[in-house]
C-alpha positions as a printed NumPy array, in Angstrom:
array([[  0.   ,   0.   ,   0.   ],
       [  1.238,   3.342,  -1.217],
       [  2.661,   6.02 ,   1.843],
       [  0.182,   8.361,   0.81 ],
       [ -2.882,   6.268,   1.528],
       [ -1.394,   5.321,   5.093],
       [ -0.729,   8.878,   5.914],
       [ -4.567,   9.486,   5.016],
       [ -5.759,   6.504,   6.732],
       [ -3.675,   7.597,   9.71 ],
       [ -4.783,  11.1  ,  10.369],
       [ -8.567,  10.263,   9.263],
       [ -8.494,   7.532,  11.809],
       [ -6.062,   9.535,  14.607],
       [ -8.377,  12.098,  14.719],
       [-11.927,  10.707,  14.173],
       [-11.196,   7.755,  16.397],
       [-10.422,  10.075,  19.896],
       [-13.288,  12.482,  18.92 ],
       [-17.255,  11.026,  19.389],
       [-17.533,  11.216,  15.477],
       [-16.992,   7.168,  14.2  ],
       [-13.059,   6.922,  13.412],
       [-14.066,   3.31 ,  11.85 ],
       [-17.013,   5.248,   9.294],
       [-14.385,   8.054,   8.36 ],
       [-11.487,   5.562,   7.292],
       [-14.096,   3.296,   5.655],
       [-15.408,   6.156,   4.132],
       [-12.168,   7.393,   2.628],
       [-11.428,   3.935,   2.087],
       [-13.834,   3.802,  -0.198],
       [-12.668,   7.238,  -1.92 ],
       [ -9.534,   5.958,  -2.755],
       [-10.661,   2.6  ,  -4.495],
       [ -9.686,   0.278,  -1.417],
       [-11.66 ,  -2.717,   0.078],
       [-12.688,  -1.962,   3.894],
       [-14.409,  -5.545,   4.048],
       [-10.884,  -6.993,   3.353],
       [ -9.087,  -8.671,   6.431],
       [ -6.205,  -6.904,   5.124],
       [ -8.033,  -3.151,   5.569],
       [ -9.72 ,  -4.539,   8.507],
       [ -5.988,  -5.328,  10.078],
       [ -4.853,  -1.784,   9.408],
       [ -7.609,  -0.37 ,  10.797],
       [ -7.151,  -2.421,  13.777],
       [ -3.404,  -1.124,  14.1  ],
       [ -4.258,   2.639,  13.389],
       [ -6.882,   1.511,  16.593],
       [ -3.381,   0.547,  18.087],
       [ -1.401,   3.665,  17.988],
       [ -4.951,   5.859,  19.07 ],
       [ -4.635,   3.204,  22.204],
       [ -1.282,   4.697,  23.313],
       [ -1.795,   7.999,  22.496],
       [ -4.699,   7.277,  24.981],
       [ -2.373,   6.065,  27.384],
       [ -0.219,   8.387,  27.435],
       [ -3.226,  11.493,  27.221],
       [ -4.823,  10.194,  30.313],
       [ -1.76 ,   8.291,  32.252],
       [ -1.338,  11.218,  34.78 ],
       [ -4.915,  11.898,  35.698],
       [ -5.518,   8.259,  35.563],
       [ -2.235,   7.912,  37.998],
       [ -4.21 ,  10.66 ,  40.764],
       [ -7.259,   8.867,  40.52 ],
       [ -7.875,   5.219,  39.627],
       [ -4.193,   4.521,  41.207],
       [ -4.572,   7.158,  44.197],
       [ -4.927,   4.12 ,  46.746],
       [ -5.652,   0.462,  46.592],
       [ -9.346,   0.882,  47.18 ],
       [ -9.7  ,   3.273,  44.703],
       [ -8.097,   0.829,  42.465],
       [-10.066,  -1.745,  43.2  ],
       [-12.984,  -0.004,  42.602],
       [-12.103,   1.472,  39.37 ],
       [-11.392,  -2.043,  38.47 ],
       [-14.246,  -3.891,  39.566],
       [-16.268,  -1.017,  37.094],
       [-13.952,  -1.476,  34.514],
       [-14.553,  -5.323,  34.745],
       [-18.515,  -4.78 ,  35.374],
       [-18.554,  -2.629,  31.949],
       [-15.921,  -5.183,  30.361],
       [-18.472,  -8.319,  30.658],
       [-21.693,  -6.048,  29.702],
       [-20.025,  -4.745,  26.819],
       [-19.433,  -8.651,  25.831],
       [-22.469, -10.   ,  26.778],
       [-24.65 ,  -6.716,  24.565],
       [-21.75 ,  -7.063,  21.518],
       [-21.772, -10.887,  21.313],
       [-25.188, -11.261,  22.141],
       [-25.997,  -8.683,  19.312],
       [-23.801, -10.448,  16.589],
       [-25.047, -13.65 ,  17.419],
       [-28.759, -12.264,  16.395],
       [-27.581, -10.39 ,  13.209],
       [-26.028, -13.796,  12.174],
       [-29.883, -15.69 ,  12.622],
       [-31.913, -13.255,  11.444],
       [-29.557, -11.1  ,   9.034],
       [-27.244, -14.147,   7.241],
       [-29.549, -17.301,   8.398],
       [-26.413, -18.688,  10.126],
       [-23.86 , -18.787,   7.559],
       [-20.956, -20.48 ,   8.476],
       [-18.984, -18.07 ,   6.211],
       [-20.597, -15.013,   7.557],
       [-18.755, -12.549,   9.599],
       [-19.674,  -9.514,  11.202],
       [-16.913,  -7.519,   8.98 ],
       [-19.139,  -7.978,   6.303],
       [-21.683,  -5.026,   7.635],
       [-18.537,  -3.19 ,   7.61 ],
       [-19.121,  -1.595,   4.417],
       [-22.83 ,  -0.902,   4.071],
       [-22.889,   2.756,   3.985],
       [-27.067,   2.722,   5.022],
       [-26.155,   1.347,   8.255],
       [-23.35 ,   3.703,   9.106],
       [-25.371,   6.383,   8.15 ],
       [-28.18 ,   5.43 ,  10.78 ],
       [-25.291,   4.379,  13.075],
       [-23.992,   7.73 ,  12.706],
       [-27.17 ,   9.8  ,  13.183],
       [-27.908,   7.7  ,  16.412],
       [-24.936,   8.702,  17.688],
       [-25.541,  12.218,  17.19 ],
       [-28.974,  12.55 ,  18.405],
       [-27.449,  10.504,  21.652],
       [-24.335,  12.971,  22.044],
       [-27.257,  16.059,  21.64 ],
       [-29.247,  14.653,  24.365],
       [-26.944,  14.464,  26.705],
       [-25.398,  17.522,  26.224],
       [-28.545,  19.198,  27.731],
       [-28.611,  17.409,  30.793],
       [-26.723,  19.501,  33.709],
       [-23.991,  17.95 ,  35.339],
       [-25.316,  16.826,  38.775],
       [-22.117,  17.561,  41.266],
       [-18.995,  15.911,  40.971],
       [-20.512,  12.186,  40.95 ],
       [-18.046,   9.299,  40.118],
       [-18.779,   6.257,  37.76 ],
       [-20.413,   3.597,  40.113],
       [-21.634,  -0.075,  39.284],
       [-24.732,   0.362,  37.72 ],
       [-23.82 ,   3.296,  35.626],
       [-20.652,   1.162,  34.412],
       [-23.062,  -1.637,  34.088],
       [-24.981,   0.752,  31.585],
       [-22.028,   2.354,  29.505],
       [-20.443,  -1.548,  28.752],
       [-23.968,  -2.389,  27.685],
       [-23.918,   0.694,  25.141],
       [-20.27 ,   0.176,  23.997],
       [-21.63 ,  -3.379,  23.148],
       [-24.099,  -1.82 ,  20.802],
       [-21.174,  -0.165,  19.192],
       [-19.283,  -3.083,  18.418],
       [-21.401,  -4.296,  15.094],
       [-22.129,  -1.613,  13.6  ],
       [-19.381,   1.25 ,  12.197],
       [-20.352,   4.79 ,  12.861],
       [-22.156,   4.138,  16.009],
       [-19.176,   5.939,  18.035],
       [-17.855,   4.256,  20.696],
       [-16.5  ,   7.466,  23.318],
       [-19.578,   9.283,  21.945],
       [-21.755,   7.113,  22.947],
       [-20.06 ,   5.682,  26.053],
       [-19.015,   9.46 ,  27.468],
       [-22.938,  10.447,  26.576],
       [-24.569,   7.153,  28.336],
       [-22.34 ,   8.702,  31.295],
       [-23.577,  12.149,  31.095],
       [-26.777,  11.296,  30.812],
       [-26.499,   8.918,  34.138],
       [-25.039,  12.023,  35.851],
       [-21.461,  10.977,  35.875],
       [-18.887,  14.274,  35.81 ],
       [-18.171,  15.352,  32.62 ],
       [-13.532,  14.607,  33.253],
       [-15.036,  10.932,  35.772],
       [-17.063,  10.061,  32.024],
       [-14.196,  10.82 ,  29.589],
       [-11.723,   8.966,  31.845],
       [-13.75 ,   5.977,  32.176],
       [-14.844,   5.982,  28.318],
       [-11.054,   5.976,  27.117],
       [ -9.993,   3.455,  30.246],
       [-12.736,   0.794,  28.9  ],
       [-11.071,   1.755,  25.043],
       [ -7.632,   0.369,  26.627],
       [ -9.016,  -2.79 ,  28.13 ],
       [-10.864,  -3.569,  24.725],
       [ -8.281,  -3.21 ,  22.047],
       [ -6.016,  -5.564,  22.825],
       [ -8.3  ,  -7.685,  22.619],
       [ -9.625,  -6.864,  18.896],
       [ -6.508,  -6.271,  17.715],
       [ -5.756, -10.482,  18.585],
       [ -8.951, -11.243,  17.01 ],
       [ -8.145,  -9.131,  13.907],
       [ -4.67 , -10.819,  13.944],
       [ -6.216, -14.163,  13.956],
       [ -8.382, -13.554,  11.457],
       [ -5.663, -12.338,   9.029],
       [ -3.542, -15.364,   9.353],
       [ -5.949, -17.418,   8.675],
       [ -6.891, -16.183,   5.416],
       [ -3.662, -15.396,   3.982],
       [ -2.354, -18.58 ,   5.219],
       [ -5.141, -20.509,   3.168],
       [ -3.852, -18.811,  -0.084],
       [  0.051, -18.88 ,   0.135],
       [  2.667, -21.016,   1.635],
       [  4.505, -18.08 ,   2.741],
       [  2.716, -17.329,   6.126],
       [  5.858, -14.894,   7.615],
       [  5.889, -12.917,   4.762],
       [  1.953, -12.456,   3.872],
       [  2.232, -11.047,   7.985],
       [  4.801,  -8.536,   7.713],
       [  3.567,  -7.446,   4.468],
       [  0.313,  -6.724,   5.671],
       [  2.238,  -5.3  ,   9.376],
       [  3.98 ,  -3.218,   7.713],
       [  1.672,  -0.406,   6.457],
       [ -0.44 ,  -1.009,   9.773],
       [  2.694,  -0.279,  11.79 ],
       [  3.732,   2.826,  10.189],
       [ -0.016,   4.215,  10.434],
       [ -0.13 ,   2.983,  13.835],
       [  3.057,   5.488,  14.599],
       [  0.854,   8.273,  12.59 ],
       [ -2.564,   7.347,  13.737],
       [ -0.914,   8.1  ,  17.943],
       [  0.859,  11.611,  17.081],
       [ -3.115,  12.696,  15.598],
       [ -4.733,  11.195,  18.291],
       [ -2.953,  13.733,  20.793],
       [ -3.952,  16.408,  19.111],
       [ -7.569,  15.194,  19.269],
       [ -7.795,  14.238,  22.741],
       [ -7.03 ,  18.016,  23.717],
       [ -9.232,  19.167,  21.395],
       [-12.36 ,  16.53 ,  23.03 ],
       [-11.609,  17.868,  26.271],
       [-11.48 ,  21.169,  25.601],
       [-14.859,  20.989,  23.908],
       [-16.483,  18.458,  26.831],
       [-15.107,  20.741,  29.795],
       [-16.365,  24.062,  27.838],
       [-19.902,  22.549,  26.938],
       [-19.424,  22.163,  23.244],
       [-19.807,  18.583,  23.424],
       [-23.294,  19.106,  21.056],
       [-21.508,  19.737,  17.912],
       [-19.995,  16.568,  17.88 ],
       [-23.227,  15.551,  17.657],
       [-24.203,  18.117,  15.217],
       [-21.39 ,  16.948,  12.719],
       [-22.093,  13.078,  13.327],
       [-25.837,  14.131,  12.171],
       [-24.032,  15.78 ,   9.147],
       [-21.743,  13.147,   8.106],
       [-24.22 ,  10.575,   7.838],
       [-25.815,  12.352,   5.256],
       [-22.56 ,  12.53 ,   3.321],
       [-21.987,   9.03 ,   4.149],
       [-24.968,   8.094,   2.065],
       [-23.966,  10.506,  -0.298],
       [-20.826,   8.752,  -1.174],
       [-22.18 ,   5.06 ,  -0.402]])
């Protein structure tokens, strides 16, 4: 794959992916602009390493404030973990649950069938992306009630919703996580820390699957497994490196907005790019 379209990929997906706007529907998007496949496992793998290098610019965004609170004593870690783990299993239980159904109902079971597949159907990341945006507008009007933390049931509520997310590309997952927290009351910086902590516990995990996935298809066409990998690595490491310098700049620009109540024209502009989305599907 060419530098240029890596160094697109990279800075659609670096900043998309840290602001509530769909990361996955942008790339896809311009994906699709520049004559790629995103159904491919080889896109798909890319995308999951651009996901990578957003995961450390994450990490190294919220490492301090997450050092003062989630690590401030061994109760508050254990707490903070026992949510993270709460909001780890919903988020399974609501994603698997979900792509279980769509495999019934939507591809009568195929064996062959694999949630990727939705991947590029721009009619349901248009919807997914207007959801989002009517969700980030609604909680935007509800007034922060005190300084309230993330407790079990509202973690119990924001894994369920970043389950929803999983199937479907353009339903963003901070916009909709940080919203479901606003919405439950949860302090605007307590919401955004939690959202991005629950990004870190997932990827890893997604990027194995992806990983898996990719081996086993190349490996069914060539005898030349180790270099089928790195040829597909390569491109997805270099954006990776890309994708976590833009995601730095986006994380300060998301906090700035959420702290200074502009968090409704994310919304406004996930209502808007749905539109375009189905302009260009």
């Amino acid at each position: 794959m060419e530098f240029f379209y890596i160094l697109i990929l990279a800075m659609v997906q670096g900043i998309a992916e840290l602001l509530p706007v769909s990361s996955s529907a942008h790339v896809i998007v311009a994906e699709k602009l520049m004559g790629l496949d995103p159904t491919s496992p080889q896109m798909t793998m890319i995308l999951v390493m651009l996901h990578t290098g957003t995961m450390f610019a994450v990490i190294a965004y919220f490492w301090k404030s997450w050092r003062e609170t989630y690590f401030a004593s061994a109760q508050q870690f254990r707490a903070n973990g026992a949510n993270l783990v709460i909001a780890t299993i919903a988020t399974g239980v609501v994603g698997f649950g979900l792509q279980m159904i769509i495999k019934h109902f939507f591809a009568e079971n195929a064996d062959k069938f694999e949630i990727e597949h939705l991947f590029g159907n721009a009619k349901l990341m248009a919807a997914a992306l207007a959801s989002a945006g009517v969700l980030i507008i609604l909680s935007s009007r509800m007034k922060e009630k005190g300084n309230h933390d993330v407790n079990t049931r509202s973690a119990l509520w924001i894994g369920a919703v970043q389950g929803l997310c999983l199937p479907f590309r353009g339903f963003s997952r901070s916009g909709a996580t940080i919203s479901t927290g606003l919405a439950l009351g949860v302090n605007r910086r307590r919401a955004e820390q939690f959202s991005f902590a629950l990004a870190v516990v997932l990827t890893p995990a997604v990027i194995v699957k992806e990983a898996v996935r990719l081996f086993k298809v190349e490996s069914a066409s060539t005898v030349n497994d180790t270099a089928v990998l790195l040829h597909a690595l390569f491109p997805g490491l270099l954006g990776m490196v890309l994708s976590f310098l833009t995601g730095l700049i986006a994380l300060r620009w998301l906090s700035r907005w959420l702290e200074q109540g502009r968090w409704h024209f994310f919304g406004a502009y996930c209502l808007f790019a749905s539109l375009v989305v189905l302009w260009v599907g």
